[in-house]
Amino acid sequence: MASRVNAKKEKIKRNRDNMRKFKSVGRKGTSRRKMLKKAQASKARQTEAEFIAQCYITAPPPNSVEEPKQ
C-alpha cells in the first residue's frame, strides 16, 4: 500500500512540474479591437486639445489693425 501512496505523490509532483514547465503565458500583445479603440481615443484627445488651445489663444481679431496714436 505504501508504494501506491508513494506513486501518487510522485505523480502529483510530476504533474506540478509539467504544469509549471508547459504553462501558457497568455495572449501577448493586445487585440485588434483594443488597438482601434486606443487609436480612436488618441485622435479624439488630440482634437479636443487643439480645440481647447484655440479657445485660449490671445491674439487680436483678424481684421483689426492698431493705428498709432498721435
Tab-separated table of N, CA and C in Angstrom:
chain	number	residue	atom	x	y	z
A	1	MET	N	0.815	-1.183	0.000
A	1	MET	CA	0.000	0.000	0.000
A	1	MET	C	0.865	1.256	0.000
A	2	ALA	N	2.020	1.179	0.648
A	2	ALA	CA	2.887	2.353	0.742
A	2	ALA	C	3.416	2.758	-0.630
A	3	SER	N	3.681	1.764	-1.482
A	3	SER	CA	4.204	2.101	-2.815
A	3	SER	C	3.151	2.834	-3.653
A	4	ARG	N	1.872	2.485	-3.416
A	4	ARG	CA	0.801	3.155	-4.150
A	4	ARG	C	0.718	4.630	-3.745
A	5	VAL	N	0.829	4.896	-2.457
A	5	VAL	CA	0.800	6.275	-1.962
A	5	VAL	C	2.011	7.029	-2.497
A	6	ASN	N	3.157	6.360	-2.479
A	6	ASN	CA	4.375	6.981	-2.978
A	6	ASN	C	4.246	7.305	-4.464
A	7	ALA	N	3.646	6.386	-5.237
A	7	ALA	CA	3.460	6.613	-6.668
A	7	ALA	C	2.544	7.812	-6.914
A	8	LYS	N	1.491	7.924	-6.101
A	8	LYS	CA	0.581	9.067	-6.245
A	8	LYS	C	1.317	10.375	-5.969
A	9	LYS	N	2.126	10.377	-4.910
A	9	LYS	CA	2.870	11.596	-4.572
A	9	LYS	C	3.838	11.971	-5.690
A	10	GLU	N	4.488	10.954	-6.266
A	10	GLU	CA	5.406	11.224	-7.378
A	10	GLU	C	4.657	11.764	-8.591
A	11	LYS	N	3.485	11.185	-8.854
A	11	LYS	CA	2.681	11.645	-9.992
A	11	LYS	C	2.237	13.095	-9.784
A	12	ILE	N	1.799	13.403	-8.572
A	12	ILE	CA	1.383	14.781	-8.269
A	12	ILE	C	2.552	15.740	-8.490
A	13	LYS	N	3.740	15.331	-8.040
A	13	LYS	CA	4.923	16.175	-8.212
A	13	LYS	C	5.254	16.354	-9.694
A	14	ARG	N	5.181	15.232	-10.469
A	14	ARG	CA	5.438	15.305	-11.908
A	14	ARG	C	4.454	16.247	-12.594
A	15	ASN	N	3.178	16.098	-12.248
A	15	ASN	CA	2.157	16.956	-12.847
A	15	ASN	C	2.414	18.428	-12.530
A	16	ARG	N	2.770	18.690	-11.281
A	16	ARG	CA	3.051	20.072	-10.885
A	16	ARG	C	4.224	20.643	-11.689
A	17	ASP	N	5.279	19.846	-11.812
A	17	ASP	CA	6.450	20.292	-12.578
A	17	ASP	C	6.094	20.540	-14.039
A	18	ASN	N	5.312	19.627	-14.623
A	18	ASN	CA	4.930	19.794	-16.026
A	18	ASN	C	4.005	20.990	-16.222
A	19	MET	N	3.107	21.220	-15.272
A	19	MET	CA	2.236	22.395	-15.390
A	19	MET	C	3.070	23.673	-15.388
A	20	ARG	N	4.068	23.706	-14.510
A	20	ARG	CA	4.931	24.884	-14.444
A	20	ARG	C	5.762	25.015	-15.721
A	21	LYS	N	6.218	23.868	-16.233
A	21	LYS	CA	7.081	23.865	-17.411
A	21	LYS	C	6.326	24.246	-18.682
A	22	PHE	N	5.103	23.758	-18.834
A	22	PHE	CA	4.365	23.950	-20.078
A	22	PHE	C	3.209	24.939	-19.964
A	23	LYS	N	3.193	25.720	-18.906
A	23	LYS	CA	2.052	26.635	-18.764
A	23	LYS	C	2.100	27.707	-19.846
A	24	SER	N	0.920	28.120	-20.267
A	24	SER	CA	0.861	29.153	-21.305
A	24	SER	C	0.955	30.513	-20.630
A	25	VAL	N	1.620	31.413	-21.288
A	25	VAL	CA	1.845	32.734	-20.736
A	25	VAL	C	0.610	33.602	-20.936
A	26	GLY	N	-0.223	33.244	-21.874
A	26	GLY	CA	-1.392	34.054	-22.181
A	26	GLY	C	-1.166	34.769	-23.492
A	27	ARG	N	-2.134	35.592	-23.860
A	27	ARG	CA	-2.005	36.316	-25.127
A	27	ARG	C	-0.988	37.429	-24.980
A	28	LYS	N	-0.085	37.474	-25.908
A	28	LYS	CA	0.881	38.569	-25.919
A	28	LYS	C	0.329	39.658	-26.812
A	29	GLY	N	0.510	40.889	-26.403
A	29	GLY	CA	0.011	41.994	-27.201
A	29	GLY	C	-1.443	42.277	-26.886
A	30	THR	N	-2.032	43.117	-27.707
A	30	THR	CA	-3.417	43.490	-27.486
A	30	THR	C	-4.265	43.055	-28.670
A	31	SER	N	-5.542	43.001	-28.440
A	31	SER	CA	-6.448	42.604	-29.509
A	31	SER	C	-6.603	43.747	-30.510
A	32	ARG	N	-7.092	43.411	-31.684
A	32	ARG	CA	-7.265	44.413	-32.747
A	32	ARG	C	-8.273	45.473	-32.317
A	33	ARG	N	-9.336	45.026	-31.672
A	33	ARG	CA	-10.373	45.961	-31.228
A	33	ARG	C	-9.815	46.962	-30.219
A	34	LYS	N	-9.001	46.466	-29.294
A	34	LYS	CA	-8.419	47.339	-28.277
A	34	LYS	C	-7.481	48.358	-28.923
A	35	MET	N	-6.705	47.919	-29.914
A	35	MET	CA	-5.800	48.836	-30.606
A	35	MET	C	-6.583	49.923	-31.337
A	36	LEU	N	-7.691	49.541	-32.000
A	36	LEU	CA	-8.505	50.522	-32.714
A	36	LEU	C	-9.134	51.514	-31.746
A	37	LYS	N	-9.601	51.026	-30.603
A	37	LYS	CA	-10.198	51.906	-29.595
A	37	LYS	C	-9.163	52.900	-29.073
A	38	LYS	N	-7.932	52.423	-28.832
A	38	LYS	CA	-6.881	53.312	-28.342
A	38	LYS	C	-6.543	54.379	-29.371
A	39	ALA	N	-6.480	53.995	-30.643
A	39	ALA	CA	-6.181	54.960	-31.704
A	39	ALA	C	-7.296	55.994	-31.808
A	40	GLN	N	-8.525	55.535	-31.718
A	40	GLN	CA	-9.666	56.445	-31.806
A	40	GLN	C	-9.670	57.404	-30.616
A	41	ALA	N	-9.391	56.909	-29.437
A	41	ALA	CA	-9.353	57.753	-28.247
A	41	ALA	C	-8.223	58.769	-28.346
A	42	SER	N	-7.086	58.347	-28.877
A	42	SER	CA	-5.950	59.249	-29.032
A	42	SER	C	-6.289	60.379	-29.993
A	43	LYS	N	-6.943	60.034	-31.095
A	43	LYS	CA	-7.329	61.045	-32.082
A	43	LYS	C	-8.329	62.034	-31.476
A	44	ALA	N	-9.307	61.524	-30.739
A	44	ALA	CA	-10.302	62.387	-30.097
A	44	ALA	C	-9.639	63.296	-29.068
A	45	ARG	N	-8.688	62.758	-28.317
A	45	ARG	CA	-7.981	63.549	-27.310
A	45	ARG	C	-7.195	64.677	-27.971
A	46	GLN	N	-6.575	64.369	-29.113
A	46	GLN	CA	-5.782	65.366	-29.825
A	46	GLN	C	-6.671	66.489	-30.361
A	47	THR	N	-7.800	66.151	-30.971
A	47	THR	CA	-8.692	67.192	-31.498
A	47	THR	C	-9.259	68.034	-30.365
A	48	GLU	N	-9.546	67.410	-29.238
A	48	GLU	CA	-10.050	68.155	-28.078
A	48	GLU	C	-8.985	69.128	-27.568
A	49	ALA	N	-7.742	68.677	-27.517
A	49	ALA	CA	-6.652	69.538	-27.058
A	49	ALA	C	-6.460	70.719	-28.007
A	50	GLU	N	-6.562	70.465	-29.316
A	50	GLU	CA	-6.432	71.557	-30.286
A	50	GLU	C	-7.567	72.566	-30.122
A	51	PHE	N	-8.776	72.088	-29.886
A	51	PHE	CA	-9.916	72.977	-29.700
A	51	PHE	C	-9.736	73.838	-28.450
A	52	ILE	N	-9.321	73.224	-27.370
A	52	ILE	CA	-9.106	73.968	-26.124
A	52	ILE	C	-7.994	74.991	-26.312
A	53	ALA	N	-6.947	74.632	-27.055
A	53	ALA	CA	-5.858	75.576	-27.314
A	53	ALA	C	-6.380	76.770	-28.107
A	54	GLN	N	-7.258	76.527	-29.077
A	54	GLN	CA	-7.832	77.621	-29.867
A	54	GLN	C	-8.675	78.540	-28.988
A	55	CYS	N	-9.315	78.001	-27.986
A	55	CYS	CA	-10.153	78.813	-27.093
A	55	CYS	C	-9.316	79.806	-26.297
A	56	TYR	N	-8.096	79.456	-25.980
A	56	TYR	CA	-7.281	80.290	-25.102
A	56	TYR	C	-6.193	81.078	-25.821
A	57	ILE	N	-6.225	81.124	-27.143
A	57	ILE	CA	-5.225	81.907	-27.867
A	57	ILE	C	-5.537	83.383	-27.666
A	58	THR	N	-4.535	84.152	-27.276
A	58	THR	CA	-4.729	85.593	-27.079
A	58	THR	C	-4.068	86.325	-28.234
A	59	ALA	N	-4.837	86.569	-29.253
A	59	ALA	CA	-4.351	87.289	-30.430
A	59	ALA	C	-5.435	88.281	-30.827
A	60	PRO	N	-5.052	89.355	-31.475
A	60	PRO	CA	-6.069	90.317	-31.900
A	60	PRO	C	-6.966	89.709	-32.975
A	61	PRO	N	-8.191	90.213	-33.117
A	61	PRO	CA	-9.071	89.716	-34.175
A	61	PRO	C	-8.419	89.886	-35.541
A	62	PRO	N	-8.795	89.100	-36.530
A	62	PRO	CA	-8.085	89.061	-37.812
A	62	PRO	C	-8.007	90.394	-38.559
A	63	ASN	N	-9.057	91.187	-38.622
A	63	ASN	CA	-9.047	92.398	-39.441
A	63	ASN	C	-8.847	93.676	-38.632
A	64	SER	N	-8.335	93.571	-37.460
A	64	SER	CA	-8.122	94.791	-36.673
A	64	SER	C	-6.643	95.160	-36.707
A	65	VAL	N	-6.392	96.369	-37.146
A	65	VAL	CA	-5.026	96.880	-37.191
A	65	VAL	C	-4.975	98.066	-36.239
A	66	GLU	N	-4.054	97.999	-35.320
A	66	GLU	CA	-3.948	99.099	-34.363
A	66	GLU	C	-3.264	100.283	-35.030
A	67	GLU	N	-3.916	101.418	-34.935
A	67	GLU	CA	-3.337	102.636	-35.501
A	67	GLU	C	-2.554	103.336	-34.406
A	68	PRO	N	-1.402	103.833	-34.751
A	68	PRO	CA	-0.606	104.528	-33.730
A	68	PRO	C	-1.294	105.833	-33.310
A	69	LYS	N	-1.278	106.100	-32.033
A	69	LYS	CA	-1.875	107.333	-31.509
A	69	LYS	C	-0.878	108.473	-31.666
A	70	GLN	N	-1.420	109.653	-32.058
A	70	GLN	CA	-0.529	110.806	-32.239
A	70	GLN	C	-0.828	111.890	-31.261
